[in-house]
Amino acid sequence: GMMVISSVPALETVQESFIETLAEGGYVEGENLTIIRGNAEGDIATLNTIAQQFIDEGVDLIVTTSTPAAQAALNATKDMPNPVPIVFTTVTDPYAAGIATAPNEHLETTFDTMLEINPDIAVIGHLYNPAEANSAAQTAAVERIAAERGLTLEIATVSNSSEIKTAAESLAARGIDIFYFTQDSTVASGSEAVVQVANDNRIPIITNDIPTVAKGGAVALGASLREDGRVAGEIAIGFLNGTLDLATTDIQQVEVFDFFINRAGAAAQGIELPQSLIDRAIDQTP
């Protein structure tokens, strides 16, 4: 059973890589593998229904993509006498989300990149949905990092994608130098609205949501989506082969990071990208 919070390209890329990895390991959909898919289309409550459906249908493994999906699967299975095993992907902070019990975070490189692009930035506009545990955890880390670097963080919250444009406009009115958001599923699903406001106000977007660059954002930095799916796929293969015990398997942090740029987006948002960034980035300029 594969479950996801919404139809976000980044999450779909992770799932595609996961399925490809399973096939390389000998588990091919339609031959010796059946996949039941569940997509909550942005409704967190629906994830609970999907998880229960997987249990009722007797799946051997639940694979989750996004923090809310992992939480729903955990909540649905934790009181079972023999819980259905779970492999989770795309969880930024499994510790803050209550899925694991040790801390880990990595956002410093994003701030390094902001300052590489413009050493004079002073005010960062941050968008997030506080109902997403991963976003709340990342925002706490972002607040700490900004304070340590002497940067002002202006925050606007949203509860659904229809609020994104108004929230972005409110940040633009506060004199921000950069629009920033992390891997927030709500903001990612409506990031075109941020791009519109960013272009209108000549404020660059630097984000951890990679697909936003293809939509017109200037720069994105994040853990490799395909590597995320590949690592999870290898864990699932070990479980299905009977050679790996999920209960004693360490959480794997994706160590491969990708930089993405959109030179047209950067120009529309009033910045010139440094050559040092261009040289190491994947160019998604249309």
XYZ file of C-alpha atoms in Angstrom:
286
model
C 0.000 0.000 0.000
C 1.503 3.329 -1.120
C 0.034 6.510 0.374
C 0.773 10.177 -0.254
C -0.627 13.462 1.048
C -1.182 15.095 -2.353
C -0.309 15.153 -6.045
C 2.943 17.110 -5.733
C 5.579 16.440 -8.446
C 8.363 16.069 -5.873
C 6.464 13.360 -4.019
C 5.572 11.618 -7.267
C 9.272 11.553 -8.221
C 10.131 9.828 -4.945
C 7.443 7.207 -5.514
C 8.558 6.592 -9.103
C 12.152 6.071 -7.962
C 10.961 3.712 -5.217
C 8.999 1.570 -7.697
C 11.926 1.530 -10.158
C 14.256 0.382 -7.376
C 11.866 -2.426 -6.432
C 11.798 -3.559 -10.067
C 15.596 -3.607 -10.195
C 15.502 -5.778 -7.073
C 13.156 -8.285 -8.691
C 9.764 -6.974 -7.528
C 7.858 -5.902 -10.628
C 4.362 -4.442 -10.472
C 1.901 -6.651 -12.345
C 4.160 -9.692 -12.135
C 5.032 -10.514 -8.538
C 4.050 -7.220 -6.908
C 0.664 -5.601 -6.338
C 0.562 -1.905 -5.391
C -2.550 -0.313 -3.915
C -2.289 3.464 -4.178
C -3.885 6.055 -1.915
C -3.762 9.836 -2.471
C -5.400 12.129 0.087
C -5.351 15.102 -2.330
C -4.272 17.436 0.467
C -6.815 16.279 3.061
C -4.936 15.030 6.125
C -8.050 13.344 7.564
C -8.362 11.227 4.415
C -4.939 9.722 5.134
C -6.405 7.942 8.152
C -9.057 6.354 5.945
C -6.433 5.262 3.422
C -4.254 3.689 6.113
C -7.210 1.772 7.508
C -8.143 0.615 3.992
C -4.639 -0.793 3.560
C -4.964 -2.688 6.852
C -8.393 -4.045 5.884
C -7.018 -5.243 2.534
C -4.171 -7.077 4.249
C -1.183 -5.340 2.682
C 2.255 -6.724 3.555
C 3.905 -3.314 3.669
C 2.782 0.320 3.858
C 4.984 2.851 2.061
C 4.337 6.499 2.924
C 5.426 9.662 1.138
C 5.263 12.889 3.204
C 5.175 13.439 6.941
C 1.351 13.437 7.338
C 1.141 10.121 5.497
C 3.757 8.539 7.779
C 1.962 9.821 10.882
C -1.378 8.461 9.676
C 0.106 5.042 8.945
C 1.803 4.932 12.336
C -1.385 5.925 14.167
C -3.432 3.319 12.309
C -1.035 0.444 12.970
C 0.638 1.109 16.318
C -2.005 -0.662 18.456
C -2.260 -3.748 16.246
C -1.048 -7.033 17.805
C 1.114 -7.509 14.713
C 1.470 -4.045 13.139
C 1.799 -3.760 9.380
C 5.412 -2.710 8.677
C 5.953 0.825 7.368
C 8.689 2.263 5.172
C 8.498 6.057 5.073
C 9.983 8.539 2.602
C 10.160 12.322 2.398
C 9.950 13.012 6.125
C 12.114 16.015 6.906
C 12.162 15.560 10.664
C 10.865 12.148 11.803
C 11.780 13.029 15.387
C 9.586 16.120 15.674
C 6.833 14.213 13.868
C 6.809 11.542 16.582
C 8.023 8.790 14.271
C 11.469 8.445 15.889
C 13.283 9.570 19.008
C 16.550 11.314 18.084
C 17.136 14.764 16.534
C 18.493 15.631 13.092
C 18.238 18.637 10.770
C 19.963 20.184 7.763
C 19.021 23.672 6.582
C 22.304 25.532 6.999
C 23.321 24.975 3.374
C 20.221 26.792 2.160
C 21.178 29.864 4.160
C 24.739 29.612 2.831
C 23.279 29.687 -0.676
C 21.109 32.722 0.097
C 24.168 34.648 1.248
C 26.211 33.422 -1.711
C 23.601 34.952 -4.021
C 23.287 38.179 -2.028
C 25.614 38.798 0.945
C 23.538 41.867 1.865
C 20.228 40.146 2.569
C 18.693 41.145 5.874
C 15.027 40.076 5.838
C 13.690 36.660 4.806
C 9.998 36.007 4.175
C 9.015 32.504 5.219
C 5.765 30.713 4.301
C 4.510 27.549 5.965
C 1.511 25.567 7.163
C 1.782 25.013 10.941
C -0.525 21.990 10.686
C 2.258 20.086 8.907
C 4.568 18.710 11.595
C 7.568 18.707 9.272
C 6.994 22.382 8.425
C 6.620 23.346 12.069
C 9.871 21.550 12.908
C 11.693 23.148 9.987
C 10.377 26.582 10.909
C 11.768 26.218 14.424
C 15.153 25.355 12.910
C 14.892 28.220 10.414
C 14.150 30.671 13.220
C 17.247 29.503 15.093
C 19.515 29.671 12.049
C 18.263 33.129 11.061
C 18.831 34.427 14.583
C 22.353 32.979 14.678
C 23.160 34.742 11.417
C 21.635 38.061 12.421
C 18.846 37.849 9.844
C 15.252 38.951 10.359
C 12.629 36.304 9.644
C 9.165 37.489 8.629
C 6.643 34.644 8.796
C 3.257 34.144 7.152
C 1.183 31.026 7.768
C -1.366 29.322 5.520
C -3.815 26.499 6.102
C -4.582 25.725 2.453
C -3.317 26.647 -0.995
C -6.008 29.300 -1.556
C -4.346 31.475 1.109
C -0.869 31.431 -0.416
C -1.118 34.487 -2.694
C -2.467 36.716 0.085
C 0.193 35.462 2.498
C 2.945 36.096 -0.058
C 1.638 39.606 -0.708
C 1.678 40.321 3.023
C 5.333 39.279 3.193
C 6.242 41.403 0.169
C 4.696 44.408 1.910
C 7.051 43.869 4.869
C 10.146 44.658 2.813
C 11.607 41.174 2.570
C 14.715 40.421 0.490
C 13.909 36.762 -0.243
C 10.882 34.477 -0.360
C 11.652 31.187 1.351
C 9.745 28.005 2.109
C 10.897 24.522 2.968
C 9.339 21.188 1.994
C 5.819 22.227 2.895
C 3.216 20.255 0.923
C 0.584 23.009 1.192
C 2.827 25.797 -0.084
C 4.359 23.537 -2.733
C 0.925 22.711 -4.135
C 0.277 26.406 -4.771
C 3.760 27.790 -5.290
C 2.748 29.339 -8.614
C 1.070 32.044 -6.525
C 4.360 32.773 -4.764
C 6.097 33.005 -8.146
C 3.522 35.539 -9.335
C 3.991 37.746 -6.269
C 7.774 37.339 -6.435
C 7.850 38.455 -10.071
C 5.509 41.373 -9.428
C 7.710 42.633 -6.595
C 11.152 41.603 -7.916
C 11.851 39.404 -4.869
C 13.728 36.133 -5.518
C 12.453 32.741 -4.405
C 14.980 30.434 -2.770
C 13.346 27.250 -1.553
C 13.819 23.644 -0.529
C 10.911 22.625 -2.766
C 12.674 21.557 -5.952
C 9.649 21.560 -8.350
C 9.066 25.266 -7.637
C 12.092 26.093 -9.806
C 10.410 24.603 -12.863
C 7.402 26.808 -12.064
C 9.528 29.969 -12.071
C 11.355 30.066 -8.754
C 14.976 31.232 -8.881
C 16.826 28.603 -6.816
C 16.059 25.367 -4.979
C 18.214 23.156 -2.807
C 17.097 19.847 -1.410
C 17.787 16.221 -0.782
C 17.774 14.287 -4.043
C 14.236 13.051 -4.660
C 15.358 10.055 -6.673
C 17.913 9.146 -4.008
C 15.155 9.322 -1.392
C 13.053 6.850 -3.358
C 16.055 4.622 -4.097
C 17.115 4.337 -0.445
C 13.553 3.512 0.625
C 13.293 0.993 -2.200
C 16.423 -0.807 -1.034
C 15.020 -0.988 2.492
C 11.751 -2.414 1.149
C 13.625 -5.014 -0.941
C 15.526 -6.162 2.141
C 12.255 -6.502 4.039
C 10.485 -8.366 1.225
C 13.488 -10.681 0.809
C 13.433 -11.448 4.523
C 16.996 -10.202 5.014
C 16.200 -6.958 6.843
C 14.353 -6.386 10.123
C 12.579 -3.034 9.948
C 12.326 -2.892 13.745
C 16.113 -2.680 14.074
C 16.875 -0.715 10.902
C 18.311 2.759 11.347
C 16.577 5.737 9.776
C 18.508 6.640 6.628
C 19.191 10.302 5.947
C 19.502 11.193 2.269
C 23.022 12.569 1.900
C 22.842 13.547 -1.783
C 21.828 17.173 -2.266
C 20.884 18.798 -5.564
C 20.896 22.476 -6.553
C 18.424 23.696 -9.169
C 18.255 27.077 -10.884
C 15.952 28.903 -13.259
C 17.893 31.775 -14.838
C 14.717 33.277 -16.321
C 13.043 33.124 -12.928
C 16.052 34.739 -11.280
C 16.004 37.570 -13.840
C 12.256 38.091 -13.381
C 12.849 38.285 -9.638
C 15.649 40.823 -9.921
C 18.817 38.836 -9.202
C 21.876 37.657 -11.105
C 22.991 34.183 -10.124
C 26.685 33.832 -9.240
C 28.776 31.637 -11.514
C 29.778 29.517 -8.520
C 26.139 28.437 -8.150
C 25.512 28.033 -11.880
C 28.516 25.708 -12.153
C 27.149 23.185 -9.646
C 23.414 23.477 -10.287
C 20.960 21.660 -12.534
C 19.592 24.273 -14.914
C 15.814 24.161 -15.331
C 15.483 27.376 -17.299
C 12.734 26.899 -19.924
